[in-house]
CSV table of N, CA and C and ligand atoms in Angstrom, one decimal:
chain,number,residue,atom,x,y,z
A,107,MET,N,0.8,-1.2,0.0
A,107,MET,CA,-0.1,0.0,0.0
A,107,MET,C,0.9,1.2,0.0
A,108,LYS,N,0.7,2.1,-1.0
A,108,LYS,CA,1.6,3.2,-1.1
A,108,LYS,C,0.8,4.6,-1.2
A,109,ASN,N,-0.5,4.6,-1.6
A,109,ASN,CA,-1.2,5.7,-1.9
A,109,ASN,C,-2.4,5.9,-1.1
A,110,ILE,N,-2.4,7.1,-0.4
A,110,ILE,CA,-3.5,7.4,0.5
A,110,ILE,C,-4.3,8.7,0.0
A,111,GLY,N,-5.5,8.5,0.2
A,111,GLY,CA,-6.3,9.8,-0.1
A,111,GLY,C,-7.1,10.2,1.1
A,112,ILE,N,-7.1,11.6,1.4
A,112,ILE,CA,-7.6,12.2,2.6
A,112,ILE,C,-8.6,13.1,2.1
A,113,ILE,N,-9.9,13.0,2.5
A,113,ILE,CA,-10.9,13.9,2.0
A,113,ILE,C,-11.4,14.8,3.2
A,114,GLY,N,-11.2,16.1,3.0
A,114,GLY,CA,-11.4,17.1,4.2
A,114,GLY,C,-10.2,17.3,4.9
A,115,LEU,N,-9.5,18.5,4.6
A,115,LEU,CA,-8.3,18.8,5.2
A,115,LEU,C,-8.4,19.8,6.3
A,116,GLY,N,-9.2,19.6,7.3
A,116,GLY,CA,-9.3,20.5,8.3
A,116,GLY,C,-8.6,20.0,9.6
A,117,TYR,N,-9.2,20.3,10.8
A,117,TYR,CA,-8.5,19.9,12.1
A,117,TYR,C,-8.1,18.5,12.1
A,118,VAL,N,-8.8,17.6,11.6
A,118,VAL,CA,-8.4,16.2,11.6
A,118,VAL,C,-7.7,15.9,10.3
A,119,GLY,N,-8.1,16.2,9.2
A,119,GLY,CA,-7.5,15.7,8.0
A,119,GLY,C,-6.2,16.2,7.6
A,120,MET,N,-5.9,17.5,7.9
A,120,MET,CA,-4.7,18.3,7.5
A,120,MET,C,-3.5,17.6,8.3
A,121,PRO,N,-3.4,17.5,9.6
A,121,PRO,CA,-2.4,16.9,10.2
A,121,PRO,C,-2.1,15.4,9.8
A,122,LEU,N,-3.3,14.7,9.6
A,122,LEU,CA,-3.3,13.4,9.1
A,122,LEU,C,-2.5,13.3,7.7
A,123,ALA,N,-2.9,14.2,6.9
A,123,ALA,CA,-2.2,14.3,5.6
A,123,ALA,C,-0.7,14.5,5.7
A,124,TYR,N,-0.3,15.3,6.5
A,124,TYR,CA,1.1,15.6,6.6
A,124,TYR,C,1.8,14.3,7.3
A,125,LEU,N,1.2,13.7,8.3
A,125,LEU,CA,1.8,12.6,9.0
A,125,LEU,C,1.9,11.5,8.0
A,126,THR,N,0.9,11.2,7.3
A,126,THR,CA,1.0,9.9,6.4
A,126,THR,C,1.9,10.1,5.3
A,127,ALA,N,2.1,11.5,4.9
A,127,ALA,CA,3.1,11.7,3.9
A,127,ALA,C,4.5,11.6,4.5
A,128,TYR,N,4.6,12.1,5.7
A,128,TYR,CA,5.9,12.0,6.5
A,128,TYR,C,6.3,10.5,6.7
A,129,ASN,N,5.3,9.7,6.8
A,129,ASN,CA,5.7,8.2,6.9
A,129,ASN,C,5.7,7.4,5.6
A,130,GLY,N,5.9,8.1,4.5
A,130,GLY,CA,6.4,7.5,3.3
A,130,GLY,C,5.3,7.2,2.3
A,131,TYR,N,4.1,7.6,2.6
A,131,TYR,CA,3.0,7.4,1.6
A,131,TYR,C,2.8,8.6,0.7
A,132,ASN,N,2.3,8.2,-0.5
A,132,ASN,CA,1.8,9.3,-1.5
A,132,ASN,C,0.5,9.7,-1.1
A,133,VAL,N,0.3,10.9,-0.9
A,133,VAL,CA,-1.0,11.4,-0.3
A,133,VAL,C,-1.6,12.3,-1.2
A,134,ILE,N,-2.9,12.1,-1.5
A,134,ILE,CA,-3.7,13.0,-2.3
A,134,ILE,C,-4.7,13.5,-1.3
A,135,GLY,N,-4.7,14.8,-1.0
A,135,GLY,CA,-5.8,15.3,-0.1
A,135,GLY,C,-6.8,16.2,-1.0
A,136,ILE,N,-8.1,15.9,-0.6
A,136,ILE,CA,-9.2,16.6,-1.3
A,136,ILE,C,-9.9,17.5,-0.4
A,137,ASP,N,-10.1,18.7,-0.8
A,137,ASP,CA,-10.9,19.7,0.0
A,137,ASP,C,-11.6,20.6,-1.0
A,138,ASN,N,-12.8,21.1,-0.5
A,138,ASN,CA,-13.5,21.9,-1.4
A,138,ASN,C,-13.1,23.5,-1.3
A,139,ARG,N,-12.2,23.7,-0.4
A,139,ARG,CA,-11.8,25.2,-0.2
A,139,ARG,C,-10.5,25.5,-1.0
A,140,ASP,N,-10.5,26.5,-1.8
A,140,ASP,CA,-9.4,26.7,-2.6
A,140,ASP,C,-8.2,27.2,-1.6
A,141,GLU,N,-8.6,27.9,-0.6
A,141,GLU,CA,-7.6,28.4,0.4
A,141,GLU,C,-6.8,27.3,1.0
A,142,THR,N,-7.6,26.3,1.5
A,142,THR,CA,-7.1,25.1,2.1
A,142,THR,C,-6.1,24.4,1.2
A,143,ILE,N,-6.5,24.1,-0.1
A,143,ILE,CA,-5.7,23.5,-1.0
A,143,ILE,C,-4.4,24.2,-1.3
A,144,SER,N,-4.6,25.6,-1.5
A,144,SER,CA,-3.4,26.4,-1.7
A,144,SER,C,-2.4,26.3,-0.6
A,145,LYS,N,-2.8,26.4,0.7
A,145,LYS,CA,-2.0,26.3,1.8
A,145,LYS,C,-1.3,25.0,1.9
A,146,ILE,N,-1.9,23.9,1.5
A,146,ILE,CA,-1.2,22.6,1.6
A,146,ILE,C,-0.2,22.6,0.7
A,147,ASN,N,-0.5,22.9,-0.6
A,147,ASN,CA,0.4,22.7,-1.8
A,147,ASN,C,1.5,23.7,-1.7
A,148,ASN,N,1.3,24.9,-0.9
A,148,ASN,CA,2.6,25.8,-0.7
A,148,ASN,C,3.2,25.5,0.6
A,149,LYS,N,2.6,24.6,1.3
A,149,LYS,CA,3.1,24.3,2.7
A,149,LYS,C,3.2,25.5,3.6
A,150,ILE,N,2.2,26.1,3.7
A,150,ILE,CA,2.1,27.2,4.8
A,150,ILE,C,0.9,27.0,5.8
A,151,ASP,N,1.1,27.7,6.9
A,151,ASP,CA,0.1,27.6,8.0
A,151,ASP,C,0.2,26.0,8.5
A,152,ILE,N,1.4,25.5,8.7
A,152,ILE,CA,1.5,24.2,9.2
A,152,ILE,C,1.4,24.2,10.7
A,153,PRO,N,0.7,23.3,11.3
A,153,PRO,CA,0.7,23.3,12.8
A,153,PRO,C,2.0,23.1,13.4
A,154,LYS,N,2.3,23.8,14.5
A,154,LYS,CA,3.5,23.9,15.2
A,154,LYS,C,4.2,22.5,15.6
A,155,GLU,N,3.2,21.5,15.8
A,155,GLU,CA,3.7,20.1,16.1
A,155,GLU,C,4.4,19.5,14.9
A,156,LEU,N,4.1,20.1,13.7
A,156,LEU,CA,4.5,19.4,12.5
A,156,LEU,C,5.7,20.1,11.9
A,157,GLN,N,6.1,21.3,12.6
A,157,GLN,CA,7.1,22.1,11.8
A,157,GLN,C,8.5,21.6,11.7
A,158,GLN,N,8.8,20.5,12.3
A,158,GLN,CA,10.1,19.9,12.3
A,158,GLN,C,10.3,19.1,11.0
A,159,ILE,N,9.1,18.8,10.3
A,159,ILE,CA,9.2,18.0,9.1
A,159,ILE,C,9.9,18.7,7.9
A,160,ASN,N,10.6,17.9,7.1
A,160,ASN,CA,11.2,18.6,5.9
A,160,ASN,C,10.1,18.4,4.8
A,161,TYR,N,9.4,19.5,4.7
A,161,TYR,CA,8.3,19.4,3.8
A,161,TYR,C,8.6,19.1,2.3
A,162,SER,N,9.7,19.6,1.9
A,162,SER,CA,10.0,19.5,0.4
A,162,SER,C,10.1,18.1,0.0
A,163,GLU,N,10.4,17.1,0.9
A,163,GLU,CA,10.4,15.8,0.5
A,163,GLU,C,9.0,15.1,0.6
A,164,LEU,N,8.1,15.7,1.1
A,164,LEU,CA,6.8,14.9,1.1
A,164,LEU,C,6.0,14.7,-0.2
A,165,ASN,N,5.5,13.7,-0.2
A,165,ASN,CA,4.6,13.4,-1.5
A,165,ASN,C,3.2,13.6,-1.1
A,166,LEU,N,2.8,15.0,-1.0
A,166,LEU,CA,1.6,15.5,-0.5
A,166,LEU,C,1.1,16.4,-1.4
A,167,TYR,N,-0.2,16.2,-2.0
A,167,TYR,CA,-0.8,17.2,-3.1
A,167,TYR,C,-2.2,17.3,-2.8
A,168,ALA,N,-2.7,18.5,-2.8
A,168,ALA,CA,-4.1,18.8,-2.4
A,168,ALA,C,-4.7,19.2,-3.7
A,169,THR,N,-6.0,18.8,-3.8
A,169,THR,CA,-6.8,19.2,-4.9
A,169,THR,C,-8.2,19.1,-4.7
A,170,LYS,N,-9.1,19.6,-5.7
A,170,LYS,CA,-10.5,19.3,-5.6
A,170,LYS,C,-11.0,18.1,-6.5
A,171,ASP,N,-10.1,17.6,-7.3
A,171,ASP,CA,-10.4,16.7,-8.3
A,171,ASP,C,-10.4,15.3,-7.9
A,172,TYR,N,-11.5,14.8,-7.8
A,172,TYR,CA,-11.7,13.4,-7.4
A,172,TYR,C,-11.1,12.2,-8.4
A,173,THR,N,-10.9,12.7,-9.7
A,173,THR,CA,-10.3,11.7,-10.5
A,173,THR,C,-8.9,11.4,-10.1
A,174,LYS,N,-8.2,12.3,-9.3
A,174,LYS,CA,-6.9,11.9,-8.8
A,174,LYS,C,-6.9,10.6,-7.8
A,175,LEU,N,-8.1,10.2,-7.5
A,175,LEU,CA,-8.1,9.2,-6.5
A,175,LEU,C,-8.2,7.7,-7.2
A,176,LYS,N,-7.9,7.7,-8.5
A,176,LYS,CA,-8.0,6.4,-9.2
A,176,LYS,C,-7.1,5.3,-8.9
A,177,ASP,N,-5.8,5.8,-8.4
A,177,ASP,CA,-4.8,4.7,-8.0
A,177,ASP,C,-4.7,4.6,-6.5
A,178,ILE,N,-5.7,5.0,-5.9
A,178,ILE,CA,-5.5,5.2,-4.3
A,178,ILE,C,-6.0,3.8,-3.8
A,179,GLU,N,-5.2,3.3,-2.7
A,179,GLU,CA,-5.5,2.0,-2.1
A,179,GLU,C,-6.4,2.3,-0.8
A,180,VAL,N,-6.2,3.4,-0.1
A,180,VAL,CA,-6.9,3.7,1.1
A,180,VAL,C,-7.4,5.2,1.1
A,181,ILE,N,-8.7,5.4,1.4
A,181,ILE,CA,-9.3,6.7,1.5
A,181,ILE,C,-9.7,6.9,2.9
A,182,ILE,N,-9.4,8.0,3.6
A,182,ILE,CA,-9.8,8.3,4.9
A,182,ILE,C,-10.7,9.6,4.7
A,183,ILE,N,-11.9,9.6,5.1
A,183,ILE,CA,-12.9,10.7,5.0
A,183,ILE,C,-13.0,11.4,6.3
A,184,CYS,N,-12.6,12.7,6.2
A,184,CYS,CA,-12.7,13.5,7.4
A,184,CYS,C,-13.4,14.9,7.1
A,185,VAL,N,-14.6,14.7,6.5
A,185,VAL,CA,-15.4,16.0,6.3
A,185,VAL,C,-16.4,16.2,7.5
A,186,PRO,N,-16.8,17.4,7.5
A,186,PRO,CA,-17.7,17.7,8.8
A,186,PRO,C,-19.0,16.9,8.7
A,187,THR,N,-19.5,16.6,9.9
A,187,THR,CA,-20.9,16.1,9.9
A,187,THR,C,-21.6,16.8,11.3
A,188,PRO,N,-22.1,18.0,10.8
A,188,PRO,CA,-22.6,18.9,12.0
A,188,PRO,C,-23.9,18.5,12.3
A,189,THR,N,-24.3,19.0,13.5
A,189,THR,CA,-25.7,18.7,13.9
A,189,THR,C,-26.5,20.0,13.6
A,190,VAL,N,-27.8,19.7,13.1
A,190,VAL,CA,-28.6,20.9,12.7
A,190,VAL,C,-29.9,20.5,13.4
A,191,LYS,N,-30.4,21.5,14.4
A,191,LYS,CA,-31.5,21.3,15.1
A,191,LYS,C,-31.4,19.9,15.9
A,192,ASN,N,-30.2,19.7,16.4
A,192,ASN,CA,-30.0,18.5,17.2
A,192,ASN,C,-30.1,17.2,16.6
A,193,LYS,N,-29.9,17.4,15.1
A,193,LYS,CA,-29.9,16.1,14.4
A,193,LYS,C,-28.7,16.1,13.5
A,194,PRO,N,-28.0,14.9,13.4
A,194,PRO,CA,-26.8,14.9,12.4
A,194,PRO,C,-27.1,15.2,11.0
A,195,ASP,N,-26.3,16.0,10.5
A,195,ASP,CA,-26.6,16.4,9.0
A,195,ASP,C,-25.3,15.6,8.2
A,196,LEU,N,-25.6,14.7,7.6
A,196,LEU,CA,-24.6,13.8,6.9
A,196,LEU,C,-24.5,14.2,5.5
A,197,THR,N,-25.1,15.2,5.1
A,197,THR,CA,-25.2,15.5,3.6
A,197,THR,C,-23.8,15.7,3.0
A,198,ILE,N,-23.0,16.3,3.7
A,198,ILE,CA,-21.6,16.5,3.1
A,198,ILE,C,-21.0,15.2,2.9
A,199,MET,N,-21.0,14.4,4.0
A,199,MET,CA,-20.3,13.1,3.9
A,199,MET,C,-20.9,12.1,2.9
A,200,GLU,N,-22.3,12.2,2.8
A,200,GLU,CA,-22.9,11.3,1.7
A,200,GLU,C,-22.5,11.8,0.4
A,201,ASN,N,-22.4,13.1,0.1
A,201,ASN,CA,-22.0,13.5,-1.2
A,201,ASN,C,-20.6,13.2,-1.5
A,202,VAL,N,-19.7,13.4,-0.5
A,202,VAL,CA,-18.4,12.8,-0.8
A,202,VAL,C,-18.3,11.4,-1.0
A,203,ILE,N,-19.0,10.6,-0.5
A,203,ILE,CA,-18.9,9.1,-0.7
A,203,ILE,C,-19.5,8.9,-2.1
A,204,ARG,N,-20.5,9.7,-2.6
A,204,ARG,CA,-20.9,9.5,-3.9
A,204,ARG,C,-19.8,10.0,-5.0
A,205,SER,N,-19.2,11.0,-4.6
A,205,SER,CA,-18.1,11.5,-5.5
A,205,SER,C,-16.9,10.4,-5.5
A,206,ILE,N,-16.6,9.8,-4.5
A,206,ILE,CA,-15.5,8.8,-4.3
A,206,ILE,C,-15.9,7.6,-5.2
A,207,GLY,N,-17.1,7.3,-5.0
A,207,GLY,CA,-17.6,5.9,-5.7
A,207,GLY,C,-17.5,6.1,-7.2
A,208,ASN,N,-17.5,7.2,-7.8
A,208,ASN,CA,-17.3,7.3,-9.3
A,208,ASN,C,-15.8,7.2,-9.7
A,209,HIS,N,-14.9,7.2,-8.8
A,209,HIS,CA,-13.5,7.2,-9.1
A,209,HIS,C,-12.6,6.1,-8.6
A,210,ILE,N,-13.0,5.5,-7.5
A,210,ILE,CA,-12.0,4.6,-6.8
A,210,ILE,C,-11.9,3.2,-7.6
A,211,LYS,N,-10.7,2.5,-7.3
A,211,LYS,CA,-10.6,1.2,-7.9
A,211,LYS,C,-11.1,0.2,-7.0
A,212,LYS,N,-11.3,-1.0,-7.6
A,212,LYS,CA,-11.8,-2.1,-6.8
A,212,LYS,C,-10.8,-2.5,-5.7
A,213,GLY,N,-11.4,-2.8,-4.5
A,213,GLY,CA,-10.6,-3.3,-3.4
A,213,GLY,C,-10.2,-2.1,-2.5
A,214,CYS,N,-10.4,-0.9,-2.8
A,214,CYS,CA,-10.0,0.4,-2.1
A,214,CYS,C,-10.6,0.3,-0.6
A,215,LEU,N,-9.9,0.5,0.3
A,215,LEU,CA,-10.2,0.5,1.8
A,215,LEU,C,-10.8,1.9,2.0
A,216,ILE,N,-12.0,2.1,2.4
A,216,ILE,CA,-12.4,3.5,2.9
A,216,ILE,C,-12.7,3.5,4.4
A,217,ILE,N,-12.0,4.5,5.1
A,217,ILE,CA,-12.1,4.6,6.4
A,217,ILE,C,-12.9,5.9,6.6
A,218,LEU,N,-13.9,5.8,7.5
A,218,LEU,CA,-14.8,7.0,7.8
A,218,LEU,C,-14.3,7.5,9.3
A,219,GLU,N,-13.6,8.7,9.2
A,219,GLU,CA,-13.1,9.3,10.4
A,219,GLU,C,-14.1,10.3,11.0
A,220,SER,N,-15.0,10.8,10.0
A,220,SER,CA,-16.1,11.8,10.4
A,220,SER,C,-17.0,11.0,11.4
A,221,THR,N,-17.5,11.9,12.2
A,221,THR,CA,-18.4,11.4,13.4
A,221,THR,C,-19.7,10.9,12.8
A,222,VAL,N,-20.1,9.7,13.1
A,222,VAL,CA,-21.5,9.4,12.7
A,222,VAL,C,-22.2,8.7,14.0
A,223,ALA,N,-23.4,9.1,14.2
A,223,ALA,CA,-24.1,8.5,15.6
A,223,ALA,C,-24.4,7.0,15.2
A,224,PRO,N,-24.2,6.3,16.3
A,224,PRO,CA,-24.5,4.8,16.1
A,224,PRO,C,-25.9,4.6,16.0
A,225,ARG,N,-26.3,3.8,15.0
A,225,ARG,CA,-27.6,3.5,14.6
A,225,ARG,C,-28.5,4.6,14.2
A,226,TYR,N,-27.8,5.7,13.6
A,226,TYR,CA,-28.5,6.8,13.2
A,226,TYR,C,-29.4,6.5,11.9
A,227,ASP,N,-30.7,6.7,12.1
A,227,ASP,CA,-31.5,6.6,10.8
A,227,ASP,C,-32.3,7.8,10.4
A,228,GLN,N,-32.1,8.3,9.2
A,228,GLN,CA,-32.7,9.5,8.9
A,228,GLN,C,-34.2,9.3,8.7
B,1467,NAD,N1,-12.0,17.5,15.8
B,1467,NAD,C1,-11.8,16.3,16.4
B,1467,NAD,O1,-11.1,16.2,17.3
B,1467,NAD,C2,-12.3,15.0,15.7
B,1467,NAD,C3,-12.0,13.9,16.2
B,1467,NAD,C4,-12.5,12.7,15.5
B,1467,NAD,C5,-13.3,12.9,14.5
B,1467,NAD,N2,-13.7,14.2,14.2
B,1467,NAD,C6,-14.8,14.2,13.1
B,1467,NAD,O2,-14.1,14.4,11.8
B,1467,NAD,C7,-14.9,15.2,11.0
B,1467,NAD,C8,-14.1,16.4,10.7
B,1467,NAD,O3,-13.8,17.1,11.8
B,1467,NAD,P1,-12.8,18.5,11.7
B,1467,NAD,O4,-12.8,19.0,13.1
B,1467,NAD,O5,-11.4,18.1,11.0
B,1467,NAD,O6,-13.7,19.5,10.8
B,1467,NAD,P2,-13.0,20.8,10.1
B,1467,NAD,O7,-14.2,21.7,9.8
B,1467,NAD,O8,-11.9,21.5,10.8
B,1467,NAD,O9,-12.5,20.3,8.7
B,1467,NAD,C9,-13.3,19.8,7.7
B,1467,NAD,C10,-12.7,20.0,6.2
B,1467,NAD,O10,-13.5,19.5,5.3
B,1467,NAD,C11,-13.6,20.3,4.2
B,1467,NAD,N3,-14.9,20.1,3.5
B,1467,NAD,C12,-16.2,20.5,3.8
B,1467,NAD,N4,-17.0,20.1,2.8
B,1467,NAD,C13,-16.2,19.3,2.0
B,1467,NAD,C14,-16.6,18.7,0.7
B,1467,NAD,N5,-17.8,18.7,0.3
B,1467,NAD,N6,-15.6,18.1,0.1
B,1467,NAD,C15,-14.3,18.2,0.5
B,1467,NAD,N7,-14.0,18.7,1.6
B,1467,NAD,C16,-14.8,19.4,2.4
B,1467,NAD,C17,-13.6,21.7,4.9
B,1467,NAD,O11,-13.0,22.7,3.9
B,1467,NAD,C18,-12.6,21.5,5.8
B,1467,NAD,O12,-11.2,21.7,5.4
B,1467,NAD,C19,-16.1,15.6,11.8
B,1467,NAD,O13,-17.1,14.6,11.5
B,1467,NAD,C20,-15.8,15.4,13.2
B,1467,NAD,O14,-16.8,15.1,14.1
B,1467,NAD,C21,-13.3,15.2,14.7
């Protein structure tokens, strides 16, 4: 396993992207915010815990383009699952899963890091 995709590059996904790249994986990060993508690709605003890393050697690339996931073996989903009127809103997560489904290869492992309530039924 060499290629990891991380969807949602926020509080959870961004450090995870850096750490998996630091540990030798090729990492494609996907986020819907241009500013986030730009920060990662330009290696700016890195959390202080990660500032010892030599960023120039990392295989870490951020994009909005889901087609870049075609050779990925593991995808970790870290998008928000907010509560709205005391109910979980899984819309973002569900849309991301649909987008992933159009591009992944057979056998790809998908890990859901986003919070989902046990036995939640819309
Ligand atoms: N914060 C924690 O300690 C923690 C721990 C474990 C799990 N979680 C869960 O992980 C999930 C993410 O939490 P977070 O704190 O990192 O959230 P966050 O808001 O910091 O980051 C979410 C990221 O997802 C991106 N995003 C939003 N919509 C998107 C879309 N449609 N496509 C691609 N990217 C999109 C945002 O731009 C942002 O960069 C939540 O479900 C949360 O409950 C959080």
